[in-house]
CSV table of C-alpha atoms in Angstrom, one decimal:
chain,number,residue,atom,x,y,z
A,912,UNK,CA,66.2,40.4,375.7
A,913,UNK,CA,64.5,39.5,378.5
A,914,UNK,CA,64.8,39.7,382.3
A,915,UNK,CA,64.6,36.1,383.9
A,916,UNK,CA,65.4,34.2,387.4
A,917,UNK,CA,66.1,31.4,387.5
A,918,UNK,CA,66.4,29.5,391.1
A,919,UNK,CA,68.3,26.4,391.3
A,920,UNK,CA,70.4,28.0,388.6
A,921,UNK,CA,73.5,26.2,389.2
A,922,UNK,CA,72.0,23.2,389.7
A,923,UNK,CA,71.9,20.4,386.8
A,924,UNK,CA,68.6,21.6,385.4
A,925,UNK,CA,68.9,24.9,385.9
A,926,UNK,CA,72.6,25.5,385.2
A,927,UNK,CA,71.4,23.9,381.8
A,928,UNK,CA,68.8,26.5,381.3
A,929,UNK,CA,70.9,29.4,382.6
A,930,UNK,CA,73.5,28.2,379.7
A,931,UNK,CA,70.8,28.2,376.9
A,932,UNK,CA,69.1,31.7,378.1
A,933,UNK,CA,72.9,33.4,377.9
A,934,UNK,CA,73.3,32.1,374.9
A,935,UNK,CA,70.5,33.6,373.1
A,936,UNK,CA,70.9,37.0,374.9
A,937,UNK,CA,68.9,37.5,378.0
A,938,UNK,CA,69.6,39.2,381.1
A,939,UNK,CA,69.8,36.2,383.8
A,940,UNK,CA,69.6,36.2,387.6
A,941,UNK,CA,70.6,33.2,389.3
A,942,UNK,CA,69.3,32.1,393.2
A,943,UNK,CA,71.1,29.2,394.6
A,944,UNK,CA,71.9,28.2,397.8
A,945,UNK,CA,74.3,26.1,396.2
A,946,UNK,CA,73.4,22.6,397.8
A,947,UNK,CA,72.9,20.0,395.1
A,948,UNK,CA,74.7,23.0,392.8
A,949,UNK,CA,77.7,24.3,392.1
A,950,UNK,CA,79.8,27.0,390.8
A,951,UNK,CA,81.6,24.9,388.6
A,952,UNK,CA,78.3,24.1,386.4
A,953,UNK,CA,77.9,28.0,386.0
A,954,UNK,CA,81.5,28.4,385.0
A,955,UNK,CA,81.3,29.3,381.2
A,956,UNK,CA,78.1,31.9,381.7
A,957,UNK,CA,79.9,33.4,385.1
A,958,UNK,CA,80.5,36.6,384.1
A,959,UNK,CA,76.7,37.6,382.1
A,960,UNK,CA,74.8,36.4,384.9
A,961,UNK,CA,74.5,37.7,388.3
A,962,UNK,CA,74.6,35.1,391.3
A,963,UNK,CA,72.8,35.6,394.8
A,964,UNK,CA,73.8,32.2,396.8
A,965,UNK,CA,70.9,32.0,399.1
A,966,UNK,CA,67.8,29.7,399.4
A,967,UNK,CA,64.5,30.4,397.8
A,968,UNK,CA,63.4,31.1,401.5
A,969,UNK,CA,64.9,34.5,401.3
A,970,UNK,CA,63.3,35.5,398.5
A,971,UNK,CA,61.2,38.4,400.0
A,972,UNK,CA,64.3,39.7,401.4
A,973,UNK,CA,66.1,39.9,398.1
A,974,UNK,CA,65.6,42.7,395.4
A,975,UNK,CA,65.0,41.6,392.2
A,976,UNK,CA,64.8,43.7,389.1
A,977,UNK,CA,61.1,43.0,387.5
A,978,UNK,CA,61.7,39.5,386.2
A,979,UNK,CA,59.9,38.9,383.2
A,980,UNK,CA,59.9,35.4,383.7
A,981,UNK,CA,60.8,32.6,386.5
A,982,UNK,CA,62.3,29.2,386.2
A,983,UNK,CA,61.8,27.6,389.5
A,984,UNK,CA,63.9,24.8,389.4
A,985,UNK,CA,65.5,25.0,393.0
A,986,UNK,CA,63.3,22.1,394.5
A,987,UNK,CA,64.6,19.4,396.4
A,988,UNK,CA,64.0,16.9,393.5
A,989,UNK,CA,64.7,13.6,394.8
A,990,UNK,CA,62.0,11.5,396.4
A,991,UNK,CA,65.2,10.1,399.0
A,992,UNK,CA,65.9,13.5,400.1
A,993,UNK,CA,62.1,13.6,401.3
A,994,UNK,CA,62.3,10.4,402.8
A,995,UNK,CA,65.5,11.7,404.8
A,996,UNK,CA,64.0,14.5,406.1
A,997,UNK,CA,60.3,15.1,406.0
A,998,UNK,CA,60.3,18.4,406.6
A,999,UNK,CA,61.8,18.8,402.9
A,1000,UNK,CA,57.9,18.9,401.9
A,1001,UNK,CA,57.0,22.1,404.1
A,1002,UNK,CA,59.9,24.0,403.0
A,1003,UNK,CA,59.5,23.1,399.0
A,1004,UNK,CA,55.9,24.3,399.1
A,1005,UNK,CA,56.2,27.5,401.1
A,1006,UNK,CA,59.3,28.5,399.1
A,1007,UNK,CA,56.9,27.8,395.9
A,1008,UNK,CA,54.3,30.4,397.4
A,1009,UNK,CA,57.2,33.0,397.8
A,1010,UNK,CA,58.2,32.1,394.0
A,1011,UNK,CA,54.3,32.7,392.8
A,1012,UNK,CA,53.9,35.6,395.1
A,1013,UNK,CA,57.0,37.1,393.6
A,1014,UNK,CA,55.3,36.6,390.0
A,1015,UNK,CA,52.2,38.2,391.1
A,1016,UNK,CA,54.1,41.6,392.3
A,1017,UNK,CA,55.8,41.5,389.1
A,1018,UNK,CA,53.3,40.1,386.7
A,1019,UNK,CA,55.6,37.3,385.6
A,1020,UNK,CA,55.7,33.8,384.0
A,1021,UNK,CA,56.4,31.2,385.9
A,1022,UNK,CA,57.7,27.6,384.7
A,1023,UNK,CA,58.2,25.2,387.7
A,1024,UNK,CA,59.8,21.6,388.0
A,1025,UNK,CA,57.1,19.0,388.8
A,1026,UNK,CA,57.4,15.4,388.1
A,1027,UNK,CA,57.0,12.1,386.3
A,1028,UNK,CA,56.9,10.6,390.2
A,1029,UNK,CA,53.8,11.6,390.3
A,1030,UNK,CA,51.9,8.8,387.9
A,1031,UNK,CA,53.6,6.2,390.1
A,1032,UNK,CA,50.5,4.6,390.4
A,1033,UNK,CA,48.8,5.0,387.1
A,1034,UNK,CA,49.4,2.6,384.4
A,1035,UNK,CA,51.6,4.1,381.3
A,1036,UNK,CA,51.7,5.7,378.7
A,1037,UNK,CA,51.2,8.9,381.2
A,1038,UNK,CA,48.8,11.4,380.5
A,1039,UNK,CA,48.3,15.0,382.4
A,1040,UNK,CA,44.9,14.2,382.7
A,1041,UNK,CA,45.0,10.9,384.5
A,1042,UNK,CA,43.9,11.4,388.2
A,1043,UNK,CA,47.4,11.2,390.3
A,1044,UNK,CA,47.5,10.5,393.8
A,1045,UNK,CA,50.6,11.7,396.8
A,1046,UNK,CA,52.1,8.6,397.9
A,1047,UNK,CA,55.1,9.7,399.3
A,1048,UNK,CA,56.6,12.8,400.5
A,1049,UNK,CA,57.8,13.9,397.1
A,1050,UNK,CA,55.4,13.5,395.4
A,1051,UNK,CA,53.0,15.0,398.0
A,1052,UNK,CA,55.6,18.2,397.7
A,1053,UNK,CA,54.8,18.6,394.3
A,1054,UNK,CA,50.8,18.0,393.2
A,1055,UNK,CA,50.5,21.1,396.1
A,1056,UNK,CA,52.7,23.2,394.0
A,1057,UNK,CA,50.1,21.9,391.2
A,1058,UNK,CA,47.4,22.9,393.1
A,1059,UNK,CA,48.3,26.4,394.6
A,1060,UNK,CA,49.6,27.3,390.8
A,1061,UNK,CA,46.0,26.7,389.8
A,1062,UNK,CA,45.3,28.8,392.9
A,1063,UNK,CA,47.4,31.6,391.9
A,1064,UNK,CA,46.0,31.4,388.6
A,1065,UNK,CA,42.3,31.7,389.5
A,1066,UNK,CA,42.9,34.1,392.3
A,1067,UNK,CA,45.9,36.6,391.1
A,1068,UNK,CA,46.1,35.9,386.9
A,1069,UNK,CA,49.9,34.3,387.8
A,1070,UNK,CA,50.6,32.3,384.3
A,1071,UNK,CA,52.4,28.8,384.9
A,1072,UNK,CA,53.5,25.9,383.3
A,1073,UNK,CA,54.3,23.2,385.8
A,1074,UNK,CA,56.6,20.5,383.8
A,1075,UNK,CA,56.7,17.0,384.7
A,1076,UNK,CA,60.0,15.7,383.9
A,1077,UNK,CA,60.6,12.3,382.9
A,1078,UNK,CA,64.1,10.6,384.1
A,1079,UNK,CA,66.4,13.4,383.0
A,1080,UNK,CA,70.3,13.2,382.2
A,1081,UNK,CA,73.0,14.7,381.1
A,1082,UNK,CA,75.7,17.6,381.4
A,1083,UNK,CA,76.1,19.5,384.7
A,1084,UNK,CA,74.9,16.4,386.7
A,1085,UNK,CA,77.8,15.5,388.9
A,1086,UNK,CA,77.1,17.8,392.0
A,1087,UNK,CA,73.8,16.0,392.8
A,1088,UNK,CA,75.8,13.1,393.9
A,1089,UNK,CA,73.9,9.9,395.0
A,1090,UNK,CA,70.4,12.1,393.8
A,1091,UNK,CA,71.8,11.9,390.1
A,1092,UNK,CA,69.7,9.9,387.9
A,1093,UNK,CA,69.9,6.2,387.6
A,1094,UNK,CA,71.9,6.0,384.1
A,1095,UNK,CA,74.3,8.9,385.0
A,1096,UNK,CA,75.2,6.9,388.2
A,1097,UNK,CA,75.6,3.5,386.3
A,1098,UNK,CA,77.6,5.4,383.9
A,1099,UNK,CA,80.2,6.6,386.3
A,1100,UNK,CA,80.5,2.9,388.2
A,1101,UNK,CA,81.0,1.0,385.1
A,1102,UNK,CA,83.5,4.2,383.8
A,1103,UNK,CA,85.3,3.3,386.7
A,1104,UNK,CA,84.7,-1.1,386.4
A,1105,UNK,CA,81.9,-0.8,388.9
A,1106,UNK,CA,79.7,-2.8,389.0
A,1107,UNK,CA,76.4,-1.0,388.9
A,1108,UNK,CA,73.5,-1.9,392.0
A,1109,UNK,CA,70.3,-3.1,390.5
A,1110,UNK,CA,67.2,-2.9,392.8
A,1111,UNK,CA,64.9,-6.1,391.9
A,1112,UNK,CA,65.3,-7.7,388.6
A,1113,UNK,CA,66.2,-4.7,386.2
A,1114,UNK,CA,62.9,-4.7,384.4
A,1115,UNK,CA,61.6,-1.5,386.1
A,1116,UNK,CA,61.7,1.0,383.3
A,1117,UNK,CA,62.3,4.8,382.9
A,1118,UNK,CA,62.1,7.2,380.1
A,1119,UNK,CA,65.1,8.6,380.3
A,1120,UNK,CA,65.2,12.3,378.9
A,1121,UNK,CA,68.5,14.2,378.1
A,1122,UNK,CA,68.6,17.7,379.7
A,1123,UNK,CA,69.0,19.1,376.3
A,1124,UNK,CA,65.5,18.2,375.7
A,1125,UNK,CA,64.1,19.8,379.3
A,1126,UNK,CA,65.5,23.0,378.1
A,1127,UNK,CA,63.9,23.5,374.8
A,1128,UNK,CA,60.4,22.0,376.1
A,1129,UNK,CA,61.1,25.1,379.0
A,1130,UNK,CA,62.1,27.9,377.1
A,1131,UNK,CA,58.9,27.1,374.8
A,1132,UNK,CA,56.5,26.9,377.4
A,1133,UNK,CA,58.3,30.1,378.8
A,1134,UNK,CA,57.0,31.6,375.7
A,1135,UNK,CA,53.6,30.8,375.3
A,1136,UNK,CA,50.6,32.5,377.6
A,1137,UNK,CA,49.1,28.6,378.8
A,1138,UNK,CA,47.4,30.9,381.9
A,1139,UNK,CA,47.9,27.6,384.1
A,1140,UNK,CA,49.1,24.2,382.7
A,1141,UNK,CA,50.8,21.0,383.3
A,1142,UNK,CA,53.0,19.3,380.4
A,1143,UNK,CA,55.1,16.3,380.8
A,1144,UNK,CA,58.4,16.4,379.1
A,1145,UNK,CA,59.9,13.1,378.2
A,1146,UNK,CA,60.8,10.6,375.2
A,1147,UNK,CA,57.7,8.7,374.7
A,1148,UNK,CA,60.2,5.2,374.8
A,1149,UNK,CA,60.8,3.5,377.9
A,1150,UNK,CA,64.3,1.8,378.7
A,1151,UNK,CA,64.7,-1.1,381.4
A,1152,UNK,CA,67.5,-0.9,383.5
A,1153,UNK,CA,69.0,-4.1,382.3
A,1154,UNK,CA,68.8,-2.5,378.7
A,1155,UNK,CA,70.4,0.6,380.1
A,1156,UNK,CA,73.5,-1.7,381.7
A,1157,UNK,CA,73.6,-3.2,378.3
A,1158,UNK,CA,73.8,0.1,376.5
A,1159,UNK,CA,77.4,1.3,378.5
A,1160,UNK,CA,78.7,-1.7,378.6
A,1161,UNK,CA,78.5,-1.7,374.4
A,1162,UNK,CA,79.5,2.3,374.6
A,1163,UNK,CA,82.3,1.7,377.1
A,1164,UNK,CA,83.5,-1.6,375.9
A,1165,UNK,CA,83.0,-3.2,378.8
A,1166,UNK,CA,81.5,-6.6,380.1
A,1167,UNK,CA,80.2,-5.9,384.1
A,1168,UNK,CA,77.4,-7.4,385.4
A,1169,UNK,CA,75.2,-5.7,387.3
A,1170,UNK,CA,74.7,-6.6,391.3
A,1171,UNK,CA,70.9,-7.4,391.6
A,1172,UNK,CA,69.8,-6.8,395.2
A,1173,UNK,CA,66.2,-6.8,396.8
A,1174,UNK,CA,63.9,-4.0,396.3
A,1175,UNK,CA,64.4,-1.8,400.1
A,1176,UNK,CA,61.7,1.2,398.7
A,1177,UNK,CA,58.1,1.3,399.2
A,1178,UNK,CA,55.6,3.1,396.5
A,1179,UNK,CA,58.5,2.2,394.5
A,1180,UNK,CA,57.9,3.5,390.7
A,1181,UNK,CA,58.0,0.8,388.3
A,1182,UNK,CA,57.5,2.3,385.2
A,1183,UNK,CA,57.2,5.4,383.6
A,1184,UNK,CA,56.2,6.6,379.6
A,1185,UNK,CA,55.4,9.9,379.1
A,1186,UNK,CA,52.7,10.6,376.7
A,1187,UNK,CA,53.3,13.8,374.3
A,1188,UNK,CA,50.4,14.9,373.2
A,1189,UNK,CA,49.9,17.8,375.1
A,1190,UNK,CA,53.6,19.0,374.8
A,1191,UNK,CA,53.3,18.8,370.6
A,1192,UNK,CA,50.2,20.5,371.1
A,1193,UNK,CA,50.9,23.2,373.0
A,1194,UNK,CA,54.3,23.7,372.9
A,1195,UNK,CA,55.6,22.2,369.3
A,1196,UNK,CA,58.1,20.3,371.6
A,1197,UNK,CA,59.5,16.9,369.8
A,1198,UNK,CA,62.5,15.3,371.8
A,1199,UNK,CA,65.6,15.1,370.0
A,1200,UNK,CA,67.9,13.3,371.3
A,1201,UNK,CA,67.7,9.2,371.6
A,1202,UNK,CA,69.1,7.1,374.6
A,1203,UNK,CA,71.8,6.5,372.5
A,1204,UNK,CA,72.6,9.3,371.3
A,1205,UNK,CA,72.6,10.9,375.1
A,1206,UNK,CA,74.8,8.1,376.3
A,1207,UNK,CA,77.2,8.7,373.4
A,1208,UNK,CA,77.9,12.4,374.4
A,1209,UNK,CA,77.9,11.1,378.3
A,1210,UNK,CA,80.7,9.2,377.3
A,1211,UNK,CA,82.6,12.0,375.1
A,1212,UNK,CA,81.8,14.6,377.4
A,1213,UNK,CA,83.3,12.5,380.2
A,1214,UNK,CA,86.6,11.5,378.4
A,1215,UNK,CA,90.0,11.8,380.5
């Protein structure tokens, strides 16, 4: 058993993890100023875990118990929440440093959200390696976490594995609102006879990832001593949005077509295919769950 924090914790990443690291025993601490969270996605683990509702900002101020290990997954982790308020990319990062200088005082392992935004401009399959380049606010927020965990690495010995997550979906999702991913807002339009809002022509792609598979690719890195890394956890398949449309409306039984609408977003990502070498390398990870198979439990999950 081991003692972990996880921030963001009843968000729909981290209420996710949170669920898994319950599950297999560990003693679980949960910081969550309870924006893009709820409660409710913390609801079956309530009573093993303990809850502080406060940003990441208070950090310092807070007494933890020696955490063996941090998930930091309470980013802001939409590129339109950035481009709503710009000061989002301040905050994220100097939150981050109060994360990795918690690590240092207590020696522990840190595995942080980053992003598949990131290779916006690089052409796929995606590689860690390829040179990435800020081109919003987002994903200016998130290569300086990259860089200051390399910084805390060289300078203090703080061991982290930044995780670039490709498109993820799935249970836990519904608090994030209009920052949900693209299939799990289709999904609850064309649940309801929507029809779903298409930007351009529906060929942009993604590679959609169930949450199922973010957990196990975390609690593996979680695991191993990387010293400082960066993995991308995805599917290696990429979907377009016209096949995704075609996918519910075979699940749901449906017929909707999808309103196509010019493009409003600038630096907006076209594609992304995340390339798995590194994660089967380092970490053993192989996804497990198909497109179909994620929008098959969507659907059960979400029966009346």
């Amino acid at each position: 058993m081991s003692k972990i924090l996880v921030t963001g914790g009843a968000g729909f990443i981290g209420s996710n993890i949170v669920e898994a690291l319950v599950d297999r025993g560990d003693e679980v601490t949960v910081i969550d100023k309870l924006s893009t969270g709820s409660e409710e996605n913390l609801e079956e683990v309530k009573d093993r875990i303990d809850l502080i509702q406060s940003p990441c900002a208070d950090i310092p101020e807070l007494e933890f118990d020696n955490p063996e290990k941090i998930f930091h997954i309470g980013i802001p982790s939409s590129s339109p929440m950035y481009r709503e308020d710009p000061l989002l990319v301040g905050s994220a990062i100097n939150e981050f440093i109060k994360v990795m200088e918690l690590a240092k005082e207590n020696d522990s392992k840190v595995v942080y959200a980053s992003s598949s935004s990131m290779y916006g401009r690089c052409d796929p399959p995606h590689r860690e390696d390829m040179e990435v380049e800020a081109f919003d606010y987002y994903t200016e927020a998130r290569l300086a976490m990259e860089r200051l965990a390399k910084v805390y690495h060289e300078l203090h010995g703080v061991n982290s594995v930044g995780m670039r997550f490709f498109s993820v979906y799935g249970p836990h999702e519904r608090a994030k609102g209009k920052y949900a991913n693209i299939l799990s807002q289709f999904f609850w339009k064309m649940k309801e006879d929507q029809e779903p809002t298409i930007f351009g022509d529906g060929e942009q792609t993604r590679d959609f990832t169930h949450v199922s598979d973010v957990v196990k690719a975390c609690l593996k890195a979680a695991e191993e001593n990387l010293g400082y890394e960066i993995i991308n956890v995805g599917t290696g398949t990429e979907t377009t949005f016209n096949e995704v449309v075609d996918l519910l409306n075979e699940k749901l039984g449906k017929s909707i077509e999808p309103k196509y609408v010019e493009n409003p977003i600038e630096n907006y990502v076209h594609r992304t295919l995340a390339d798995l070498t590194k994660a089967k390398s380092l970490l053993n990870y192989e996804p497990s769950v198909e497109l179909e198979e994620g929008v098959e439990r969507m659907i059960e999950r979400n029966r009346n």
